[in-house]
Short mmCIF file of C-alpha atoms in Angstrom, two decimals:
data_model
loop_
_atom_site.label_atom_id
_atom_site.label_comp_id
_atom_site.label_asym_id
_atom_site.label_seq_id
_atom_site.Cartn_x
_atom_site.Cartn_y
_atom_site.Cartn_z
CA MET A 1002 74.08 -45.78 34.28
CA ILE A 1003 74.97 -49.43 33.73
CA LYS A 1004 77.86 -49.88 31.31
CA ASP A 1005 77.67 -52.40 28.48
CA ASP A 1006 74.07 -53.18 29.35
CA PRO A 1007 72.61 -55.40 26.58
CA PHE A 1008 69.06 -54.70 27.72
CA GLY A 1009 69.41 -50.91 27.74
CA VAL A 1010 68.57 -50.62 31.41
CA MET A 1011 69.26 -47.15 32.71
CA ALA A 1012 69.39 -46.89 36.49
CA SER A 1013 70.91 -45.23 39.48
CA TRP A 1014 71.72 -47.69 42.17
CA ASN A 1015 73.37 -48.37 45.46
CA GLU A 1016 74.29 -51.89 44.47
CA THR A 1017 74.34 -53.93 41.24
CA ILE A 1018 71.15 -54.98 39.36
CA HIS A 1019 70.83 -58.73 38.88
CA PHE A 1020 68.84 -60.36 36.02
CA CYS A 1021 67.67 -63.79 37.05
CA GLY A 1022 67.31 -65.57 33.75
CA TRP A 1023 65.32 -63.15 31.59
CA PRO A 1024 62.52 -63.58 30.62
CA GLY A 1025 61.65 -64.50 34.10
CA VAL A 1026 62.23 -62.52 37.24
CA LEU A 1027 64.03 -59.23 37.40
CA CYS A 1028 65.53 -59.24 40.85
CA GLY A 1029 67.73 -56.81 42.72
CA ARG A 1030 69.37 -56.50 46.06
CA ARG A 1031 67.80 -54.76 48.92
CA HIS A 1032 68.77 -51.18 48.11
CA LEU A 1033 67.94 -51.24 44.35
CA ARG A 1034 66.76 -47.84 43.05
CA VAL A 1035 65.82 -48.28 39.40
CA VAL A 1036 64.74 -44.96 37.91
CA SER A 1037 64.20 -45.90 34.25
CA LEU A 1038 63.78 -49.32 32.66
CA ASN A 1039 64.21 -49.25 28.89
CA LEU A 1040 63.53 -52.52 27.08
CA THR A 1041 62.64 -51.04 23.70
CA SER A 1042 62.95 -53.19 20.54
CA LEU A 1043 64.95 -56.00 22.12
CA LYS A 1044 62.66 -58.76 20.75
CA LEU A 1045 61.94 -59.94 24.27
CA VAL A 1046 59.21 -62.45 25.08
CA GLY A 1047 57.38 -63.57 28.20
CA SER A 1048 55.58 -61.46 30.75
CA LEU A 1049 56.59 -58.78 33.16
CA PRO A 1050 57.17 -59.91 36.73
CA SER A 1051 54.26 -59.38 39.07
CA HIS A 1052 56.42 -57.57 41.62
CA ILE A 1053 57.51 -54.83 39.20
CA GLY A 1054 55.47 -52.47 41.34
CA ASN A 1055 58.01 -52.94 44.09
CA LEU A 1056 60.36 -50.68 42.12
CA SER A 1057 59.12 -47.74 44.13
CA PHE A 1058 61.56 -45.28 42.57
CA LEU A 1059 60.67 -46.27 38.98
CA LYS A 1060 59.76 -43.23 36.96
CA ALA A 1061 59.83 -44.60 33.38
CA LEU A 1062 58.96 -48.04 32.06
CA ASP A 1063 59.61 -48.46 28.34
CA ARG A 1064 58.94 -51.89 26.85
CA ARG A 1065 57.77 -50.86 23.39
CA ASN A 1066 58.13 -53.02 20.29
CA ASN A 1067 58.73 -56.41 21.88
CA SER A 1068 56.67 -59.57 22.25
CA PHE A 1069 55.63 -59.32 25.89
CA SER A 1070 52.41 -61.17 26.59
CA GLY A 1071 50.05 -61.66 29.49
CA ASN A 1072 48.38 -59.05 31.62
CA ILE A 1073 49.64 -55.74 32.89
CA PRO A 1074 50.52 -56.58 36.54
CA ILE A 1075 48.05 -55.22 39.07
CA THR A 1076 51.00 -54.30 41.26
CA LEU A 1077 52.06 -51.68 38.70
CA SER A 1078 49.82 -49.24 40.54
CA ASN A 1079 52.19 -49.49 43.52
CA ALA A 1080 54.91 -47.73 41.53
CA THR A 1081 53.51 -44.42 42.67
CA ASN A 1082 56.42 -42.38 41.36
CA ILE A 1083 56.06 -43.59 37.81
CA VAL A 1084 55.67 -40.85 35.22
CA TYR A 1085 55.94 -42.65 31.88
CA ILE A 1086 54.58 -46.05 30.83
CA PHE A 1087 55.37 -47.07 27.25
CA ALA A 1088 54.03 -50.51 26.34
CA SER A 1089 52.98 -50.19 22.71
CA ILE A 1090 53.48 -52.87 20.05
CA ASN A 1091 53.46 -56.02 22.17
CA LYS A 1092 51.08 -58.90 22.81
CA LEU A 1093 49.58 -57.80 26.09
CA THR A 1094 46.11 -59.10 26.90
CA GLY A 1095 43.40 -58.81 29.51
CA LYS A 1096 42.14 -55.85 31.45
CA VAL A 1097 44.06 -52.74 32.38
CA PRO A 1098 44.22 -52.53 36.18
CA ASP A 1099 43.14 -49.59 38.28
CA LEU A 1100 45.84 -46.93 37.99
CA GLY A 1101 44.37 -44.48 40.47
CA LYS A 1102 47.52 -44.38 42.63
CA LEU A 1103 49.68 -43.18 39.71
CA GLU A 1104 48.99 -39.52 40.36
CA LYS A 1105 52.29 -38.45 38.77
CA LEU A 1106 51.60 -40.25 35.52
CA GLN A 1107 52.07 -38.05 32.47
CA GLU A 1108 52.18 -40.56 29.59
CA PHE A 1109 50.52 -43.94 29.21
CA THR A 1110 50.83 -45.59 25.79
CA ALA A 1111 49.72 -49.19 25.26
CA GLY A 1112 48.65 -49.14 21.63
CA SER A 1113 48.93 -52.10 19.24
CA ASN A 1114 48.32 -54.86 21.79
CA HIS A 1115 45.41 -57.18 22.55
CA LEU A 1116 44.16 -55.44 25.67
CA GLY A 1117 40.50 -55.60 26.52
CA GLU A 1118 37.92 -58.36 26.25
CA GLY A 1119 35.36 -56.63 24.05
CA ASN A 1120 32.89 -56.09 26.89
CA VAL A 1121 31.30 -53.16 28.68
CA PHE A 1122 33.82 -53.09 31.54
CA ASP A 1123 36.96 -52.77 29.44
CA LEU A 1124 37.34 -49.00 29.83
CA LYS A 1125 36.39 -48.82 33.50
CA PHE A 1126 40.00 -48.03 34.40
CA LEU A 1127 39.77 -44.67 32.60
CA SER A 1128 37.89 -43.18 35.54
CA SER A 1129 40.88 -43.98 37.81
CA LEU A 1130 43.15 -41.90 35.53
CA GLY A 1131 41.27 -38.81 36.63
CA ASN A 1132 43.66 -38.66 39.60
CA ALA A 1133 46.61 -38.14 37.24
CA THR A 1134 46.16 -34.40 36.96
CA GLY A 1135 49.34 -34.05 34.94
CA LEU A 1136 48.42 -36.64 32.30
CA GLU A 1137 49.35 -35.39 28.82
CA THR A 1138 49.28 -38.49 26.63
CA LEU A 1139 46.87 -41.44 26.60
CA ASP A 1140 47.25 -43.83 23.66
CA LEU A 1141 45.26 -47.08 23.65
CA CYS A 1142 44.81 -47.35 19.89
CA GLY A 1143 44.73 -50.76 18.22
CA ASN A 1144 43.44 -53.01 20.98
CA ASN A 1145 40.30 -54.98 21.76
CA PHE A 1146 38.50 -52.57 24.05
CA GLY A 1147 34.72 -52.73 23.90
CA GLY A 1148 31.80 -51.15 25.69
CA LEU A 1149 30.56 -47.60 25.71
CA LEU A 1150 32.85 -44.60 25.54
CA PRO A 1151 32.73 -43.56 29.20
CA THR A 1152 31.78 -40.04 30.12
CA SER A 1153 34.68 -40.18 32.58
CA ILE A 1154 37.02 -39.14 29.75
CA THR A 1155 35.67 -35.62 30.26
CA ASN A 1156 37.24 -35.69 33.76
CA LEU A 1157 40.74 -36.45 32.50
CA SER A 1158 43.51 -33.94 33.04
CA ARG A 1159 43.05 -30.53 31.53
CA ASN A 1160 46.67 -30.85 30.51
CA LEU A 1161 45.80 -33.77 28.22
CA ILE A 1162 47.24 -33.11 24.77
CA TYR A 1163 46.96 -36.50 23.05
CA LEU A 1164 43.96 -38.86 23.34
CA SER A 1165 43.80 -41.90 21.07
CA LEU A 1166 41.27 -44.73 21.40
CA CYS A 1167 41.19 -45.62 17.72
CA GLY A 1168 41.01 -49.12 16.28
CA ASN A 1169 38.87 -50.72 19.01
CA GLN A 1170 35.24 -51.81 19.39
CA ILE A 1171 34.05 -48.84 21.38
CA SER A 1172 30.42 -47.80 20.95
CA GLY A 1173 28.21 -45.12 22.47
CA PHE A 1174 28.68 -41.42 21.76
CA ILE A 1175 31.11 -38.58 22.35
CA PRO A 1176 29.94 -36.74 25.49
CA SER A 1177 29.42 -33.02 25.18
CA GLY A 1178 31.75 -32.52 28.14
CA ILE A 1179 34.66 -33.26 25.80
CA SER A 1180 35.06 -29.48 25.69
CA ASN A 1181 36.59 -29.72 29.20
CA LEU A 1182 39.81 -31.02 27.66
CA ILE A 1183 40.89 -27.51 26.74
CA SER A 1184 44.52 -28.43 25.97
CA LEU A 1185 43.67 -31.27 23.63
CA GLN A 1186 45.58 -31.16 20.35
CA VAL A 1187 44.99 -34.70 19.08
CA LEU A 1188 41.69 -36.61 19.29
CA LEU A 1189 41.70 -39.95 17.46
CA LEU A 1190 38.58 -42.13 17.73
CA PHE A 1191 38.54 -43.60 14.24
CA GLN A 1192 37.65 -47.23 13.43
CA ASN A 1193 35.22 -47.82 16.25
CA LYS A 1194 31.43 -48.10 16.52
CA ILE A 1195 30.71 -44.71 18.00
CA SER A 1196 27.39 -43.26 16.81
CA GLU A 1197 24.94 -40.39 17.20
CA GLU A 1198 25.82 -36.85 16.14
CA ILE A 1199 29.23 -35.23 16.35
CA PRO A 1200 28.85 -32.84 19.31
CA LEU A 1201 29.19 -29.20 18.42
CA GLU A 1202 31.27 -28.82 21.62
CA ILE A 1203 34.25 -30.25 19.75
CA GLY A 1204 34.36 -26.88 18.05
CA TYR A 1205 35.34 -25.37 21.42
CA LEU A 1206 38.65 -27.26 21.49
CA GLY A 1207 40.57 -24.33 20.07
CA ASN A 1208 43.98 -26.05 20.31
CA LEU A 1209 42.96 -29.09 18.28
CA ARG A 1210 45.33 -30.02 15.45
CA LEU A 1211 44.19 -33.55 14.55
CA LEU A 1212 40.59 -34.79 14.63
CA GLY A 1213 40.11 -38.35 13.38
CA LEU A 1214 36.58 -39.78 13.47
CA ILE A 1215 36.59 -41.85 10.29
CA GLU A 1216 34.89 -45.26 10.04
CA ASN A 1217 32.36 -44.98 12.82
CA ASN A 1218 28.57 -44.71 12.80
CA PHE A 1219 28.16 -40.96 13.18
CA PHE A 1220 25.07 -39.46 11.57
CA GLY A 1221 23.50 -36.04 11.26
CA LYS A 1222 25.18 -32.92 9.95
CA ILE A 1223 28.77 -31.79 10.14
CA PRO A 1224 28.69 -29.22 12.97
CA PRO A 1225 29.45 -25.72 11.63
CA SER A 1226 31.33 -25.09 14.89
CA LEU A 1227 34.27 -27.05 13.46
CA GLY A 1228 35.05 -23.86 11.59
CA ASN A 1229 36.29 -22.46 14.93
CA LEU A 1230 39.24 -24.88 14.86
CA THR A 1231 41.56 -22.48 13.12
CA LEU A 1232 44.67 -24.47 14.15
CA LEU A 1233 43.32 -27.75 12.75
CA LEU A 1234 45.75 -29.53 10.41
CA LYS A 1235 43.93 -32.79 9.67
CA LEU A 1236 40.20 -33.51 9.70
CA GLY A 1237 38.91 -37.01 8.98
CA LEU A 1238 35.15 -37.66 9.02
CA GLY A 1239 34.98 -40.23 6.23
CA GLY A 1240 33.19 -43.57 6.42
CA ASN A 1241 30.17 -42.47 8.44
CA TYR A 1242 26.53 -41.61 7.74
CA LEU A 1243 26.77 -37.86 7.71
CA HIS A 1244 24.32 -36.05 5.46
CA ASP A 1245 23.30 -32.61 4.23
CA THR A 1246 25.86 -30.12 2.89
CA ILE A 1247 29.43 -29.30 3.82
CA PRO A 1248 29.30 -26.23 6.09
CA ALA A 1249 30.98 -23.26 4.43
CA SER A 1250 32.47 -22.43 7.83
CA LEU A 1251 35.16 -25.08 7.21
CA GLY A 1252 36.71 -22.46 4.96
CA LYS A 1253 37.87 -20.74 8.17
CA CYS A 1254 40.26 -23.61 8.93
CA GLN A 1255 43.09 -21.82 7.20
CA SER A 1256 45.74 -24.29 8.44
CA LEU A 1257 44.01 -27.43 7.16
CA GLU A 1258 46.32 -29.77 5.24
CA LEU A 1259 44.09 -32.84 4.99
CA LEU A 1260 40.31 -33.12 4.65
CA ASP A 1261 38.56 -36.50 4.34
CA LEU A 1262 34.76 -36.44 4.05
CA SER A 1263 34.49 -39.50 1.81
CA HIS A 1264 31.97 -42.35 2.05
CA ASN A 1265 29.11 -40.41 3.59
CA ASN A 1266 25.72 -39.19 2.35
CA LEU A 1267 26.72 -35.58 1.87
CA SER A 1268 24.95 -33.69 -0.90
CA GLY A 1269 24.53 -30.31 -2.55
CA HIS A 1270 27.27 -28.33 -4.24
CA ILE A 1271 30.91 -28.39 -3.21
CA PRO A 1272 31.35 -25.10 -1.33
CA LYS A 1273 33.89 -22.82 -2.95
CA GLU A 1274 35.07 -21.80 0.53
CA VAL A 1275 36.56 -25.27 1.01
CA LEU A 1276 38.33 -25.18 -2.35
CA GLN A 1277 39.84 -21.83 -1.43
CA LEU A 1278 41.85 -23.49 1.36
CA SER A 1279 45.26 -23.08 -0.22
CA SER A 1280 46.72 -24.79 2.88
CA LEU A 1281 45.40 -28.18 1.68
CA SER A 1282 48.51 -30.06 0.65
CA LEU A 1283 48.14 -33.75 1.58
CA PHE A 1284 44.77 -34.66 0.14
CA LEU A 1285 41.16 -33.65 -0.31
CA ASP A 1286 38.80 -36.61 -0.47
CA LEU A 1287 35.10 -35.96 -1.14
CA SER A 1288 34.48 -39.25 -2.94
CA HIS A 1289 31.48 -41.56 -2.55
CA ASN A 1290 28.91 -38.91 -1.71
CA GLN A 1291 26.05 -37.28 -3.61
CA PHE A 1292 27.52 -33.94 -4.64
CA ILE A 1293 25.98 -32.27 -7.69
CA GLY A 1294 26.77 -29.35 -9.97
CA SER A 1295 30.05 -28.49 -11.63
CA ILE A 1296 33.51 -28.53 -10.11
CA PRO A 1297 33.96 -24.94 -8.88
CA LYS A 1298 36.62 -22.85 -10.58
CA GLU A 1299 37.98 -22.09 -7.13
CA VAL A 1300 39.82 -25.39 -7.42
CA ARG A 1301 42.65 -23.26 -8.83
CA TYR A 1302 43.53 -22.27 -5.25
CA LEU A 1303 44.66 -25.84 -4.44
CA LYS A 1304 48.13 -25.18 -5.83
CA ASN A 1305 49.88 -27.29 -3.19
CA LEU A 1306 47.49 -30.25 -3.18
CA GLY A 1307 48.88 -33.72 -3.79
CA ILE A 1308 45.69 -35.85 -4.00
CA LEU A 1309 42.21 -34.82 -5.16
CA ASP A 1310 39.46 -37.43 -5.13
CA LEU A 1311 35.96 -36.40 -6.27
CA SER A 1312 34.97 -39.81 -7.60
CA TYR A 1313 31.56 -41.48 -7.26
CA ASN A 1314 29.40 -38.38 -7.07
CA SER A 1315 26.97 -36.75 -9.51
CA LEU A 1316 29.16 -33.88 -10.63
CA SER A 1317 28.43 -32.52 -14.12
CA GLY A 1318 29.75 -30.01 -16.60
CA PRO A 1319 33.26 -29.86 -18.05
CA ILE A 1320 36.54 -30.56 -16.32
CA PRO A 1321 37.56 -27.03 -15.30
CA PRO A 1322 40.79 -25.86 -16.96
CA GLU A 1323 41.61 -24.24 -13.60
CA LEU A 1324 42.74 -27.70 -12.48
CA GLY A 1325 45.86 -26.97 -14.47
CA SER A 1326 46.91 -24.63 -11.66
CA CYS A 1327 47.22 -27.55 -9.23
CA VAL A 1328 50.77 -28.25 -10.38
CA TYR A 1329 51.64 -30.54 -7.43
CA LEU A 1330 48.81 -32.99 -8.07
CA GLU A 1331 49.99 -36.60 -8.08
CA ILE A 1332 46.59 -38.32 -7.95
CA LEU A 1333 43.41 -37.02 -9.61
CA ASN A 1334 40.31 -39.19 -9.43
CA LEU A 1335 37.11 -38.00 -11.13
CA THR A 1336 35.70 -41.39 -12.07
CA ASN A 1337 31.96 -42.19 -11.96
CA ASN A 1338 30.47 -38.74 -12.41
CA ASN A 1339 28.58 -37.03 -15.23
CA LEU A 1340 31.42 -34.86 -16.50
CA GLU A 1341 31.37 -33.93 -20.17
CA GLY A 1342 33.39 -32.20 -22.84
CA PRO A 1343 37.07 -32.71 -23.74
CA ILE A 1344 40.06 -32.99 -21.45
CA PRO A 1345 41.22 -29.37 -21.19
CA PRO A 1346 44.69 -28.58 -22.60
CA ALA A 1347 45.53 -26.81 -19.32
CA LEU A 1348 46.00 -30.22 -17.67
CA ALA A 1349 49.29 -30.43 -19.56
CA ASN A 1350 50.74 -28.48 -16.59
CA LEU A 1351 50.23 -31.47 -14.27
CA ARG A 1352 53.53 -33.11 -15.14
CA GLY A 1353 53.93 -34.72 -11.72
CA MET A 1354 50.77 -36.80 -12.19
CA GLU A 1355 51.06 -40.46 -11.17
CA PHE A 1356 47.45 -41.67 -11.23
CA LEU A 1357 44.75 -40.16 -13.44
CA GLU A 1358 41.24 -41.67 -13.22
CA LEU A 1359 38.57 -40.23 -15.56
CA SER A 1360 36.52 -43.34 -16.35
CA HIS A 1361 32.72 -43.61 -16.45
CA ASN A 1362 31.91 -40.06 -17.53
CA HIS A 1363 30.76 -38.49 -20.82
CA LEU A 1364 34.06 -37.03 -21.95
CA ILE A 1365 34.56 -36.50 -25.68
CA GLY A 1366 37.20 -35.48 -28.18
CA GLN A 1367 40.62 -36.93 -28.80
CA ILE A 1368 42.95 -38.28 -26.14
CA PRO A 1369 45.43 -35.44 -25.49
CA THR A 1370 48.87 -36.23 -26.79
CA PHE A 1371 50.50 -34.43 -23.85
CA LEU A 1372 49.66 -37.43 -21.64
CA LYS A 1373 52.37 -39.46 -23.35
CA ASP A 1374 54.93 -36.98 -22.02
CA PHE A 1375 53.95 -37.47 -18.34
CA LYS A 1376 57.06 -39.31 -17.13
CA PHE A 1377 55.68 -40.18 -13.68
CA LEU A 1378 52.27 -41.41 -14.83
CA GLN A 1379 51.73 -44.99 -13.65
CA ASN A 1380 48.01 -45.47 -14.17
CA LEU A 1381 45.66 -43.89 -16.71
CA ASN A 1382 41.99 -44.87 -16.86
CA LEU A 1383 39.89 -43.28 -19.62
CA SER A 1384 37.44 -46.14 -20.05
CA TYR A 1385 33.69 -45.77 -20.55
CA ASN A 1386 33.69 -42.35 -22.14
CA GLU A 1387 33.15 -41.12 -25.71
CA PHE A 1388 36.69 -40.42 -26.83
CA GLU A 1389 37.48 -40.73 -30.52
CA GLY A 1390 40.39 -40.66 -32.92
CA ALA A 1391 43.90 -42.04 -32.75
CA VAL A 1392 45.42 -43.40 -29.52
CA PRO A 1393 49.06 -42.34 -28.96
CA THR A 1394 51.67 -45.09 -29.07
CA THR A 1395 54.47 -43.76 -26.86
CA GLY A 1396 54.90 -43.06 -23.16
CA ILE A 1397 52.33 -44.71 -20.93
CA PHE A 1398 50.32 -45.69 -24.03
CA ASN A 1399 53.01 -48.26 -24.78
CA ASN A 1400 52.11 -50.25 -21.65
CA THR A 1401 48.74 -52.00 -21.71
CA SER A 1402 48.94 -52.84 -18.01
CA SER A 1403 49.03 -49.14 -17.12
CA ILE A 1404 46.17 -47.82 -19.26
CA SER A 1405 42.49 -48.60 -19.67
CA ILE A 1406 40.50 -47.23 -22.63
CA ALA A 1407 37.67 -49.76 -22.75
CA ALA A 1408 34.23 -48.85 -24.12
CA ASN A 1409 35.36 -45.89 -26.22
CA LYS A 1410 33.92 -47.14 -29.51
CA LYS A 1411 35.38 -44.42 -31.73
CA LEU A 1412 39.03 -44.90 -30.80
CA CYS A 1413 41.49 -46.32 -33.29
CA GLY A 1414 45.18 -46.98 -33.76
CA GLY A 1415 47.45 -47.37 -30.74
CA ILE A 1416 49.84 -50.25 -30.19
CA PRO A 1417 48.76 -53.66 -31.61
CA GLU A 1418 48.13 -55.10 -28.13
CA LEU A 1419 45.15 -52.77 -27.72
CA LYS A 1420 43.47 -54.50 -30.69
CA LEU A 1421 41.85 -51.31 -31.93
CA PRO A 1422 40.80 -50.79 -35.56
CA GLU A 1423 43.16 -48.94 -37.85
CA CYS A 1424 42.66 -45.24 -38.33
CA ASN A 1425 41.44 -45.02 -41.98
CA THR A 1426 40.70 -41.32 -42.10
CA THR A 1427 43.08 -40.55 -45.04
CA LYS A 1428 42.12 -43.66 -47.01
CA SER A 1429 38.43 -42.95 -46.60
CA LYS A 1430 38.80 -39.43 -47.97
CA LYS A 1431 40.75 -40.77 -50.95
CA LYS A 1432 38.14 -43.43 -51.66
CA ASN A 1433 35.33 -40.89 -51.40
CA SER A 1434 37.13 -38.58 -53.86
CA GLU A 1435 37.66 -41.47 -56.27
CA GLY A 1436 33.97 -42.37 -55.99
CA TYR A 1437 32.94 -38.82 -56.81
CA LEU A 1438 35.28 -38.74 -59.80
CA LYS A 1439 33.85 -41.99 -61.14
CA ILE A 1440 30.42 -40.34 -61.20
CA VAL A 1441 31.31 -36.80 -62.22
CA ILE A 1442 33.73 -37.44 -65.10
CA PRO A 1443 31.35 -39.62 -67.18
CA LEU A 1444 28.55 -37.17 -66.47
CA ILE A 1445 30.61 -34.23 -67.70
CA PHE A 1446 31.61 -36.04 -70.90
CA GLY A 1447 27.98 -37.00 -71.52
CA ILE A 1448 26.81 -33.42 -71.12
CA VAL A 1449 29.53 -32.08 -73.45
CA GLY A 1450 28.71 -34.70 -76.08
CA LEU A 1451 25.02 -33.93 -75.94
CA THR A 1452 25.73 -30.23 -76.28
CA VAL A 1453 27.80 -30.85 -79.41
CA VAL A 1454 25.03 -32.97 -80.96
CA VAL A 1455 22.40 -30.32 -80.24
CA PHE A 1456 24.65 -27.63 -81.73
CA ILE A 1457 25.15 -29.66 -84.95
CA LEU A 1458 21.41 -30.28 -85.32
CA CYS A 1459 20.62 -26.63 -84.82
CA HIS A 1460 23.27 -25.66 -87.41
CA ARG A 1461 21.74 -28.00 -89.99
CA TRP A 1462 18.28 -26.57 -89.40
CA LEU A 1463 19.65 -23.09 -89.96
CA ARG A 1464 21.08 -24.06 -93.35
CA ARG A 1465 17.81 -25.67 -94.49
CA GLN A 1466 15.72 -22.62 -93.78
CA ARG A 1467 15.78 -20.27 -96.85
CA LYS A 1468 14.18 -17.45 -94.99
CA GLY A 1469 17.02 -17.57 -92.53
CA PRO A 1470 15.10 -17.13 -89.31
CA PHE A 1471 18.04 -18.45 -87.31
CA PRO A 1472 20.60 -15.98 -88.78
CA ASN A 1473 18.27 -13.27 -87.60
CA LEU A 1474 18.43 -14.83 -84.19
CA ILE A 1475 22.23 -14.93 -84.32
CA GLU A 1476 22.35 -11.29 -85.33
CA ASN A 1477 20.00 -10.51 -82.53
CA PRO A 1478 20.80 -13.25 -79.99
CA ILE A 1479 18.87 -11.65 -77.11
CA LEU A 1480 15.25 -12.49 -77.83
CA ARG A 1481 12.74 -11.94 -75.04
CA VAL A 1482 9.88 -14.45 -75.28
CA SER A 1483 7.34 -15.14 -72.55
CA TYR A 1484 6.79 -18.59 -71.13
CA HIS A 1485 3.19 -18.45 -72.37
CA SER A 1486 4.37 -17.89 -75.95
CA LEU A 1487 6.89 -20.75 -75.71
CA PHE A 1488 4.24 -23.04 -74.30
CA LYS A 1489 1.92 -22.21 -77.21
CA CYS A 1490 4.61 -22.45 -79.93
CA THR A 1491 5.68 -25.94 -78.73
CA ASN A 1492 2.11 -27.18 -78.41
CA GLY A 1493 2.48 -27.35 -74.65
CA PHE A 1494 5.96 -28.99 -74.84
CA SER A 1495 4.29 -32.02 -76.35
CA GLU A 1496 6.14 -35.26 -77.16
CA GLU A 1497 5.59 -34.75 -80.91
CA ASN A 1498 7.72 -31.60 -80.70
CA LEU A 1499 10.43 -33.35 -78.56
CA LEU A 1500 13.81 -33.34 -80.34
CA GLY A 1501 15.89 -35.06 -77.64
CA VAL A 1502 16.75 -35.47 -73.96
CA GLY A 1503 20.17 -34.61 -72.43
CA GLY A 1504 21.80 -34.56 -69.01
CA PHE A 1505 20.39 -31.14 -68.19
CA GLY A 1506 16.88 -31.47 -69.64
CA ALA A 1507 14.83 -31.86 -72.87
CA VAL A 1508 14.97 -29.97 -76.25
CA TYR A 1509 11.69 -29.09 -78.02
CA LYS A 1510 10.93 -27.71 -81.52
CA GLY A 1511 8.72 -24.63 -81.83
CA SER A 1512 7.50 -22.08 -84.40
CA PHE A 1513 6.01 -18.59 -84.23
CA ASP A 1514 2.55 -18.21 -85.80
CA HIS A 1515 3.15 -14.75 -87.19
CA ASP A 1516 6.17 -15.56 -89.40
CA ARG A 1517 6.51 -19.34 -89.12
CA THR A 1518 10.01 -18.97 -87.59
CA VAL A 1519 11.28 -22.36 -86.39
CA PHE A 1520 13.43 -22.54 -83.25
CA ALA A 1521 14.62 -25.00 -80.57
CA VAL A 1522 13.84 -24.64 -76.81
CA LYS A 1523 15.81 -26.42 -74.06
CA VAL A 1524 13.97 -27.03 -70.78
CA LEU A 1525 16.51 -27.41 -67.93
CA ASP A 1526 16.19 -30.11 -65.25
CA LEU A 1527 17.00 -28.01 -62.15
CA TYR A 1528 17.55 -31.07 -59.92
CA THR A 1529 20.27 -32.38 -62.23
CA VAL A 1530 21.92 -28.99 -62.43
CA GLU A 1531 22.07 -28.65 -58.64
CA LEU A 1532 23.45 -32.18 -58.27
CA LEU A 1533 26.22 -31.38 -60.72
CA LYS A 1534 27.13 -28.26 -58.75
CA VAL A 1535 27.46 -30.29 -55.55
CA LEU A 1536 29.60 -32.95 -57.21
CA LEU A 1537 31.89 -30.40 -58.83
CA LEU A 1538 32.28 -28.60 -55.51
CA SER A 1539 33.21 -31.89 -53.77
CA VAL A 1540 35.88 -32.64 -56.37
CA ARG A 1541 37.30 -29.14 -56.08
CA CYS A 1542 37.52 -29.45 -52.25
#
């Protein structure tokens, strides 16, 4: 190994390596035997020399994270002993040459460059890699490759573990022969233009851990065969045109940590089998679909989940209190649904919450005061609901840039910056009581006064009558007289027999025909009596 080597070149040699003005030509004496060339993260520029393939003993070429430009030299294929090529994160351009002679190649990574020309011949070199029977890693993510995904990928090494073609302009479809890659653990094809249906043969890749197909043009149904991938850790199918329901068979993926099915046309109910995947810990994203029905109570099984996004669907019913069991939730997004009812008190358990989005639903009731105690809460959106009552003033509610409560017309209070009306609940009750008293007290005094006047008049009539009919009535105060008799004795309650009108009704004079006994009859106004009862009851309350 070269001592004090500023370029990190590791080599075994017969004679000294000479650098002829890097970046330029790497030259050596006749018996040079470079085994490994490590140029990682040295901020080097320029291009690799065209005669790098002359390093016949080269087994590893590592030039990651520099600024190399230009094409990959065609002569690289002459380095027949090479095992590892690491060229990621540079500025390489052009086509990748035929690598058919590199039969010992095990890893080829050239991601995050500008390779490819966006045409149909860009991936032609992949067929030449079929000779590398020991190939385990192929990473070409983040380039400019175009054309159809070649069926030749199905002829790659059966030892292939990692295949990444993401972030290109690749179109076409995934060939069903993908099932030949029996050792594959990582398949990343996201952010391309690949279309047609996801082949059910992917479900035969029993060793698969990561499957990333997001942001393509896939359509059709999610193949139920994906449920066979019991070792799968991450599944990303978002940003496509998939439709129909989520297959319940995904509930068999008992190791799944991440599931992204967002931005599709999926419909139906959220299967409880998926929500019973207690292994989900990173996030579950079902947003921007057409799911209906209520949020299943099985959500309580997601005790380790960090992010749950069910936004932009047609979910209805209340927010299930079982969400309170998801104590590790940091982000909960339920915006743009048809959820109703109050925020359940059980959500007070979610003290690690950082972002809570509940806007554009039909939620009611008061804003829970426990939200002000969420120390990590950075964003709270409750806008466009039907919340009412006082808004808290402490915690996150003291920062207008962190909360949104727009279009809740019945809210009041809060900090002045929210410009909400004052909460006048106590004052209103006091004013209502004062209003009732202003009506009831004069009415009571009027009734008492009228009663006194009627009593005095009746007493005078008693004294004037020599025959004393009224004393007889006092001695025998319970006198049963029919309504017909009263009607006759008062001449049909005529106005000429009317003695006066009070708050509870009118008083009439009457006399019996058989003994000429004179008496007074009060006819109650039942409407006034009932009104008085209501007013007195209101004052008492």
